mmCIF file of C-alpha atoms in Angstrom:
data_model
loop_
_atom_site.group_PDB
_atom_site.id
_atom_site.type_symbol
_atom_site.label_atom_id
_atom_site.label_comp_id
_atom_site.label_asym_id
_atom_site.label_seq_id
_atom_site.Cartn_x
_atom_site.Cartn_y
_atom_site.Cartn_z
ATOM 1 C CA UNK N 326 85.029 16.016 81.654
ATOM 2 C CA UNK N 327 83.262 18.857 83.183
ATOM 3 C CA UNK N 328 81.742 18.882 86.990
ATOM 4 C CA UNK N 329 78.604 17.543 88.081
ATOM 5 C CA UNK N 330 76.246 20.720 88.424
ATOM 6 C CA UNK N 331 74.608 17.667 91.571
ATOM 7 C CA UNK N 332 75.458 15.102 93.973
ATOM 8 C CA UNK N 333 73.894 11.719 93.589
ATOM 9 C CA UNK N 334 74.307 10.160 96.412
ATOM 10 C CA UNK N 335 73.599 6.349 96.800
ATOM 11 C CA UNK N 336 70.339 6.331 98.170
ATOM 12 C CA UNK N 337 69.057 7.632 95.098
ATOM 13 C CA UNK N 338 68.566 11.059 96.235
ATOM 14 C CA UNK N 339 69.991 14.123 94.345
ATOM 15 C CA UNK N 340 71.470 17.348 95.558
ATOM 16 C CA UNK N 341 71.552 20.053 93.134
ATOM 17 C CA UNK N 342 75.108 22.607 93.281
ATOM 18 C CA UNK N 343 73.492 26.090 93.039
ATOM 19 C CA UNK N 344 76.538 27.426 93.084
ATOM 20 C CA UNK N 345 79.891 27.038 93.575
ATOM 21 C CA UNK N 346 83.747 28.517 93.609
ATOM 22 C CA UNK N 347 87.146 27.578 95.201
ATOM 23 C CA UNK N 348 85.592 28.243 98.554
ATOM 24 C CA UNK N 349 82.351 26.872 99.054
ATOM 25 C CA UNK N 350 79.368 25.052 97.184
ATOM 26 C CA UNK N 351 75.597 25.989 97.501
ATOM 27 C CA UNK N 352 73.596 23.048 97.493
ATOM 28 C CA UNK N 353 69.667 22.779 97.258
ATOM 29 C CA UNK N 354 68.558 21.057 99.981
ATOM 30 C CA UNK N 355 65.520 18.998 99.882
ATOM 31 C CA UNK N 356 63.367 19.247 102.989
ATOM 32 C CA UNK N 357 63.890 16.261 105.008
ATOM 33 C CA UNK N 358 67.691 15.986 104.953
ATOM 34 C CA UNK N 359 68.841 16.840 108.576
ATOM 35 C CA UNK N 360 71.693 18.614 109.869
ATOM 36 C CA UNK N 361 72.960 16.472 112.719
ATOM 37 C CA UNK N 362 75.960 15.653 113.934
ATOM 38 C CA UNK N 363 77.895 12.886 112.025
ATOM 39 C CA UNK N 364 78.084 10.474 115.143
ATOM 40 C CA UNK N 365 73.637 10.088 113.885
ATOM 41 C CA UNK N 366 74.773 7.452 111.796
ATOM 42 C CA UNK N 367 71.934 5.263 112.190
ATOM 43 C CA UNK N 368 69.557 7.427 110.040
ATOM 44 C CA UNK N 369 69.950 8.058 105.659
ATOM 45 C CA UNK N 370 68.363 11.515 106.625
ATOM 46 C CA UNK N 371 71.454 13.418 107.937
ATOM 47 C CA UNK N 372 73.084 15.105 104.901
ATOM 48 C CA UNK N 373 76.391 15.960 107.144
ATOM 49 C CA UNK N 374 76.926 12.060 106.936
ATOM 50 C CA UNK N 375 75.995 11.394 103.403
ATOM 51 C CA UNK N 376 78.055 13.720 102.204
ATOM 52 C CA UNK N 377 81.058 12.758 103.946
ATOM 53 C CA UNK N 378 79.952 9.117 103.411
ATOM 54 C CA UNK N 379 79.494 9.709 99.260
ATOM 55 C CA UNK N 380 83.105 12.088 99.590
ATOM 56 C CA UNK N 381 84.971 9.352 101.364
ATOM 57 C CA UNK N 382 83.613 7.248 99.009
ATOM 58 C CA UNK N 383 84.819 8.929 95.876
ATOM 59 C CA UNK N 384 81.934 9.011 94.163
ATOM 60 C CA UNK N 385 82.550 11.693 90.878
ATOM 61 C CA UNK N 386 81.301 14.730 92.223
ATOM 62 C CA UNK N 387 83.455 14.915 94.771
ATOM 63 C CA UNK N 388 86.620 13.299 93.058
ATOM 64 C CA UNK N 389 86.135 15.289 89.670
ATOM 65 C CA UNK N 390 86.628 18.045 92.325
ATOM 66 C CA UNK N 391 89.365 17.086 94.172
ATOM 67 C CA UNK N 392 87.629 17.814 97.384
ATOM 68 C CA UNK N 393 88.487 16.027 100.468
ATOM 69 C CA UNK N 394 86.011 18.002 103.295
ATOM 70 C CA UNK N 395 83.050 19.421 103.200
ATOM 71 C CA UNK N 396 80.944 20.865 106.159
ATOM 72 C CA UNK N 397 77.606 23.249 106.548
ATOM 73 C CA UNK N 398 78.365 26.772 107.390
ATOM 74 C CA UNK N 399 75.152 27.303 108.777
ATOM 75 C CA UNK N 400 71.451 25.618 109.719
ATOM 76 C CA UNK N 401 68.461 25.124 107.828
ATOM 77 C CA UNK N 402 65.734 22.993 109.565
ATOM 78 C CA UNK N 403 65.244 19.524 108.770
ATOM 79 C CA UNK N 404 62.009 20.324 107.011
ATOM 80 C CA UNK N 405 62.761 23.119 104.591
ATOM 81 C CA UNK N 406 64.745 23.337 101.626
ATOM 82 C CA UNK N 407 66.282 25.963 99.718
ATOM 83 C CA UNK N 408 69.713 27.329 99.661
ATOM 84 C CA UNK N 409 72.333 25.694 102.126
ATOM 85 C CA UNK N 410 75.863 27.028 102.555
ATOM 86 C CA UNK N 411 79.039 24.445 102.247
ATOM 87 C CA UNK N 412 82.479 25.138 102.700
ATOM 88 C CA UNK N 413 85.525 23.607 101.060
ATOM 89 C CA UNK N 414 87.991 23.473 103.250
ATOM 90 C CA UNK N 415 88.114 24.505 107.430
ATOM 91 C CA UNK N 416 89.666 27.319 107.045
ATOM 92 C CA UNK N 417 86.829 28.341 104.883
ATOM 93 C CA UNK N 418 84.362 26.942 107.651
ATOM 94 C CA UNK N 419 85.747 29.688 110.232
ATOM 95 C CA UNK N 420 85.313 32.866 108.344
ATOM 96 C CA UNK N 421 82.448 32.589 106.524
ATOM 97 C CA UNK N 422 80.523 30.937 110.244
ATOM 98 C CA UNK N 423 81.538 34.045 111.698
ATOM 99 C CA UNK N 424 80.090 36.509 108.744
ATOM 100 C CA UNK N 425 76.906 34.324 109.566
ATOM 101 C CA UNK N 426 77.676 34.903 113.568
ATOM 102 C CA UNK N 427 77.712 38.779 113.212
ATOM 103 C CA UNK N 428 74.804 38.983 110.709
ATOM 104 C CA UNK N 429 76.857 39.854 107.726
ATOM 105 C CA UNK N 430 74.840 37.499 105.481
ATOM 106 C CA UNK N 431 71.373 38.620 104.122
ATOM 107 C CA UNK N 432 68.921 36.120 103.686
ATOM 108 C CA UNK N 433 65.841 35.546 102.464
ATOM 109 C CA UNK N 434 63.124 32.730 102.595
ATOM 110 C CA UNK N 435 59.916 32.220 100.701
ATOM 111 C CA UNK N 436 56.722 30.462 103.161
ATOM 112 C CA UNK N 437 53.321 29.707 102.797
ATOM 113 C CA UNK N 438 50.992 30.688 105.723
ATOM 114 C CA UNK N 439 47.564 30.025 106.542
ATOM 115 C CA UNK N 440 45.870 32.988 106.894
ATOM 116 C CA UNK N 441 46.090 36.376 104.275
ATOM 117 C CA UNK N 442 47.626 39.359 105.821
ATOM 118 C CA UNK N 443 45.907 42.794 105.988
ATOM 119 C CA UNK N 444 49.377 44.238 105.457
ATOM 120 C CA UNK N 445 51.737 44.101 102.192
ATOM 121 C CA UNK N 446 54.559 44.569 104.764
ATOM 122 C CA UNK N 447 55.232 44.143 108.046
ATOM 123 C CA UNK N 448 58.128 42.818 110.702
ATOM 124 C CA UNK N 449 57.654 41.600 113.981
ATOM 125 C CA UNK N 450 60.443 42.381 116.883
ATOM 126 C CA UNK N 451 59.264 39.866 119.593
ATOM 127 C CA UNK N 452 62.323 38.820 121.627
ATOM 128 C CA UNK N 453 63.209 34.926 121.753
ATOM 129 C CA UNK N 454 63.918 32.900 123.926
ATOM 130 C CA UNK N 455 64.956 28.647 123.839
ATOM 131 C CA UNK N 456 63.554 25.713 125.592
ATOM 132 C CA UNK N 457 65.641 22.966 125.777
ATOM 133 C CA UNK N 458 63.676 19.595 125.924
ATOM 134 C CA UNK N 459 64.056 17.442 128.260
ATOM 135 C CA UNK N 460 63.874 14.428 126.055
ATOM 136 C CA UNK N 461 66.348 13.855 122.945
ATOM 137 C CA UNK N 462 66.020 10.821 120.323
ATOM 138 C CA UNK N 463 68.482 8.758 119.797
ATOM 139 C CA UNK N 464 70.696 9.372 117.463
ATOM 140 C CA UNK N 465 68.858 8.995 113.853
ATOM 141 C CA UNK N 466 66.771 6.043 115.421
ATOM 142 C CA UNK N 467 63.503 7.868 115.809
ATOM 143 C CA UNK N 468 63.365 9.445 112.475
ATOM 144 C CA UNK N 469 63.276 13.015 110.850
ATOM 145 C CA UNK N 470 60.245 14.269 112.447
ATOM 146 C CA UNK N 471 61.184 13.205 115.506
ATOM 147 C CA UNK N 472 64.365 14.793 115.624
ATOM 148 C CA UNK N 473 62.535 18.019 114.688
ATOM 149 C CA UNK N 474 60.110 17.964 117.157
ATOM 150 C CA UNK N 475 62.687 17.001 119.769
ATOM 151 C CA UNK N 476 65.095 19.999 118.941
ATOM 152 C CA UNK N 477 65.589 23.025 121.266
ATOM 153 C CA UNK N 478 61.928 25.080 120.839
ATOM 154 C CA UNK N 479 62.050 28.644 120.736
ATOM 155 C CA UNK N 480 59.434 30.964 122.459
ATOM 156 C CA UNK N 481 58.029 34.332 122.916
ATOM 157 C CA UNK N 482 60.280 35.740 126.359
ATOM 158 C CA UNK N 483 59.510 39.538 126.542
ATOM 159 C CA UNK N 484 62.013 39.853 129.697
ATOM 160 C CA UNK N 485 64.426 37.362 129.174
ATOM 161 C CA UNK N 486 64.282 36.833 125.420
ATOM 162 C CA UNK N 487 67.214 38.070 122.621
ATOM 163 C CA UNK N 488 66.409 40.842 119.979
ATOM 164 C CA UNK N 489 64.954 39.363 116.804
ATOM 165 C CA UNK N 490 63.714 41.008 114.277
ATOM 166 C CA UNK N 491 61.793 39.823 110.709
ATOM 167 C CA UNK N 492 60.251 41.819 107.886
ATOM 168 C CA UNK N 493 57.611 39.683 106.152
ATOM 169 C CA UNK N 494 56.351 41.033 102.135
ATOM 170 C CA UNK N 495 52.777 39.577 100.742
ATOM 171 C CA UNK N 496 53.765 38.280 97.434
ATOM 172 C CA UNK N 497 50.479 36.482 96.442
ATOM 173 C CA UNK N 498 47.426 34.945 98.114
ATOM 174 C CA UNK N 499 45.170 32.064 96.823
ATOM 175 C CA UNK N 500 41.951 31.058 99.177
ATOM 176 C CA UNK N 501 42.895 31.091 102.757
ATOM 177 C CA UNK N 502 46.625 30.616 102.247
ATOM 178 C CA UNK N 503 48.935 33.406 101.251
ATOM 179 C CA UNK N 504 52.765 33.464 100.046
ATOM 180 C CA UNK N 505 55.455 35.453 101.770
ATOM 181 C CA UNK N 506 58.797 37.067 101.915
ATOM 182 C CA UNK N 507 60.429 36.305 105.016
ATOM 183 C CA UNK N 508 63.986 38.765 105.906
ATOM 184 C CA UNK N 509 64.861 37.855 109.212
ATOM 185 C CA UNK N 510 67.140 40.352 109.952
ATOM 186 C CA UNK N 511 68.567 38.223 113.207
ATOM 187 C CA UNK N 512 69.387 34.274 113.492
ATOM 188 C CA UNK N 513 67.426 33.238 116.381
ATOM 189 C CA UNK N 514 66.162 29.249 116.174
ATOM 190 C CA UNK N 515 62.862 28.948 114.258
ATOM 191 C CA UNK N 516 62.907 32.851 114.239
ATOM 192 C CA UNK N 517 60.588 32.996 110.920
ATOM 193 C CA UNK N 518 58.562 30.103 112.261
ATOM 194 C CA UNK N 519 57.671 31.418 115.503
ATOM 195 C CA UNK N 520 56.569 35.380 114.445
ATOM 196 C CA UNK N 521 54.830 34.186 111.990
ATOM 197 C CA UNK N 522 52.679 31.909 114.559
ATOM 198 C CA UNK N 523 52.721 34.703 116.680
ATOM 199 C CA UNK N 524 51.858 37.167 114.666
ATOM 200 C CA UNK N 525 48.642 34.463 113.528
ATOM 201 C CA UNK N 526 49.881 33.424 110.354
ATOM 202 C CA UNK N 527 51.872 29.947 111.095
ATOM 203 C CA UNK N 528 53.830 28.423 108.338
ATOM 204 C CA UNK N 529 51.678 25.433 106.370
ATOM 205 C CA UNK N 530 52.933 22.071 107.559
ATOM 206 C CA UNK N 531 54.929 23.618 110.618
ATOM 207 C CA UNK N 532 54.541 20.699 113.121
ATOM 208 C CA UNK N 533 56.136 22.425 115.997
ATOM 209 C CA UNK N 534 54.240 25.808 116.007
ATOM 210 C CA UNK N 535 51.328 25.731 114.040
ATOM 211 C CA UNK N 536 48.878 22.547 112.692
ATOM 212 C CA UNK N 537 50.434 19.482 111.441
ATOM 213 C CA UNK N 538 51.511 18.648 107.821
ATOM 214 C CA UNK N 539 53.108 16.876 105.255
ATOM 215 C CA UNK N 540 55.991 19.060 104.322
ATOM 216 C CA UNK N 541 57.173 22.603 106.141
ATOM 217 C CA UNK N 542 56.365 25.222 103.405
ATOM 218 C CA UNK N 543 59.703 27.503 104.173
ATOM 219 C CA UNK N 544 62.317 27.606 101.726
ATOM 220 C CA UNK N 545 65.767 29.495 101.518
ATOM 221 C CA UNK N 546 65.548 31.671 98.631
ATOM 222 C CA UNK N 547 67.932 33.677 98.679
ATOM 223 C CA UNK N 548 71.591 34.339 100.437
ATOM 224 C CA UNK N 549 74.336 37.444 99.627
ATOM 225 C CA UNK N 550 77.411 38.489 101.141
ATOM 226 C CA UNK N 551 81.015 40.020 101.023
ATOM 227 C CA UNK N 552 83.067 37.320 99.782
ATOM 228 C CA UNK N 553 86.291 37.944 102.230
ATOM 229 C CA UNK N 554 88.369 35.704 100.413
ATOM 230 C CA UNK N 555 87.789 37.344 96.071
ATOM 231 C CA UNK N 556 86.910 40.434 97.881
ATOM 232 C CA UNK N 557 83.140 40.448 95.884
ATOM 233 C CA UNK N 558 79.880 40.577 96.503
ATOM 234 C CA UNK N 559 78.119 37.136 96.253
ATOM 235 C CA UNK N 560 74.628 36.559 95.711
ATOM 236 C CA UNK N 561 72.928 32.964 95.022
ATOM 237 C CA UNK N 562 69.243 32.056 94.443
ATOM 238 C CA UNK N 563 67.120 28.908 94.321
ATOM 239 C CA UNK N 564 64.815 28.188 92.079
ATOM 240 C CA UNK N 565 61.008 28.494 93.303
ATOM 241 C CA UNK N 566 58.312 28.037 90.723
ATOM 242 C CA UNK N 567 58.021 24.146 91.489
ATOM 243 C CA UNK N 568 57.675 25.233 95.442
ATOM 244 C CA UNK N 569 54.881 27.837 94.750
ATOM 245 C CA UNK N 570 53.251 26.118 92.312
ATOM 246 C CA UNK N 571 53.288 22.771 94.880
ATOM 247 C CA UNK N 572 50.982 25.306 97.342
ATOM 248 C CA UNK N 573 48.716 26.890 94.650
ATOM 249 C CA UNK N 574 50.484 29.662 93.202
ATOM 250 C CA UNK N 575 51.915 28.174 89.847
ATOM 251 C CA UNK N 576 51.829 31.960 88.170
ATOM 252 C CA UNK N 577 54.584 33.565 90.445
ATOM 253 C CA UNK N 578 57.659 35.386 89.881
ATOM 254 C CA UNK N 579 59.616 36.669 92.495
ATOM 255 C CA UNK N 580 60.021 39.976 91.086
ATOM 256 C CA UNK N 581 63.551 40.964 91.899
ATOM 257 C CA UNK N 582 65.050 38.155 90.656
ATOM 258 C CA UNK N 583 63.424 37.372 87.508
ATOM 259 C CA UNK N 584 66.466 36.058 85.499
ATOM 260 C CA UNK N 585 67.434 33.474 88.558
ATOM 261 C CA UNK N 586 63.828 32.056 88.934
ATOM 262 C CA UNK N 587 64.447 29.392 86.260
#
């Protein structure tokens, strides 16, 4: 019987596997799912858990697969979705988090922002900084959008800040809203979120730095590296027409990666 190309896990929710091989399997995450520590167990909203919960469990995804860990090699924020990065086994874990850790992995994110640029292309270099705040929920108690608002918020710091650097491409506009290609060429917290609201152009739905909304229009489009284990060149992409056409732009194609869109 072949492999689940998802996870179902028992809430009802499903996880499509972008992609997968012996090392690691690329999951579409839905915004909403949180990546928090397994000890929030009082919440159905922290993926970490439900995996391990639905692995442990050995429901056929996971068993069909033989797998016995699984663990995010890096972030995505609780509110977007797209492409999210899972390794097999913790040996796995270590190398690729440190291809992540010395910017070895290009990435590339797809947002809707209010406001049309006057510019087809254009980065921002603003140095970062983090606030941490002084209040934290408890775990998984207070809910998804609490968690978010309540997690470490990055600023502007022009003397005390860390390099970051983003290259933004207009891909479309419709009314007073226009669609992007975000590269951030660092991985600074809320890095995209916070030059685009700097640079007047705030991500639709972005609670923390622009107005408030239902759903954070960032998603993870696309990720590539060096495989160091088969010693290749990997490079997985999420589907997007559903996301654009959810924010008014149901005629777009990404243009470089026209075969992948569907």
């Amino acid at each position: 019987m072949p492999k689940p190309k998802q996870i179902d896990l028992c809430d009802g929710s499903v996880i499509p596997i972008l992609y997968e091989d012996r090392n690691v399997l690329a999951l579409d995450k839905p915004s909403g799912w949180m990546l928090a520590p397994n000890t929030w167990v009082h919440t159905s909203r922290n993926l970490q858990l439900a995996l391990e919960s639905s692995l442990m469990g050995g429901d056929f995804w996971a068993r069909s697969r033989n797998l016995k860990f699984i663990r995010y090699i890096h972030r995505l924020d609780a509110d977007a979705s797209g492409i999210l990065l899972m390794a097999k086994n913790p040996a796995v874990l270590a190398v690729l988090s440190k291809l992540f850790e010395e910017r070895r992995v290009d990435k590339h994110y797809l947002a809707v922002i209010e406001g049309i640029p006057n510019q087809a292309e254009w980065e921002c270099a603003l140095p970062l900084a983090e606030k941490v705040p002084s209040h934290k929920p408890r775990p998984g108690k207070e809910g998804v959008k609490t968690f978010e608002a309540s997690k470490v918020r990055a600023y502007v710091d022009p003397q005390n800040g860390k390099p970051a650097l983003t290259q933004f491409r207009l891909l479309a506009q419709n009314g007073k809203r226009a669609l992007i290609e975000a590269h951030p060429l660092t991985g600074r917290t809320h890095q995209i979120r916070v030059h685009l609201a700097e640079s007047s152009f705030p991500i639709v739905g972005d609670t923390l730095y622009g107005k408030k909304g239902a759903t954070l229009a960032l998603r993870a489009l696309q990720i590539s590296y060096r495989d160091p284990f088969q010693k290749k060149q990997i490079c997985i992409t999420a589907p997007y027409k559903r996301f654009a056409a959810a924010y008014g732009f149901p005629e777009f194609q990404f243009p470089e990666t026209k075969s992948s869109a569907e």
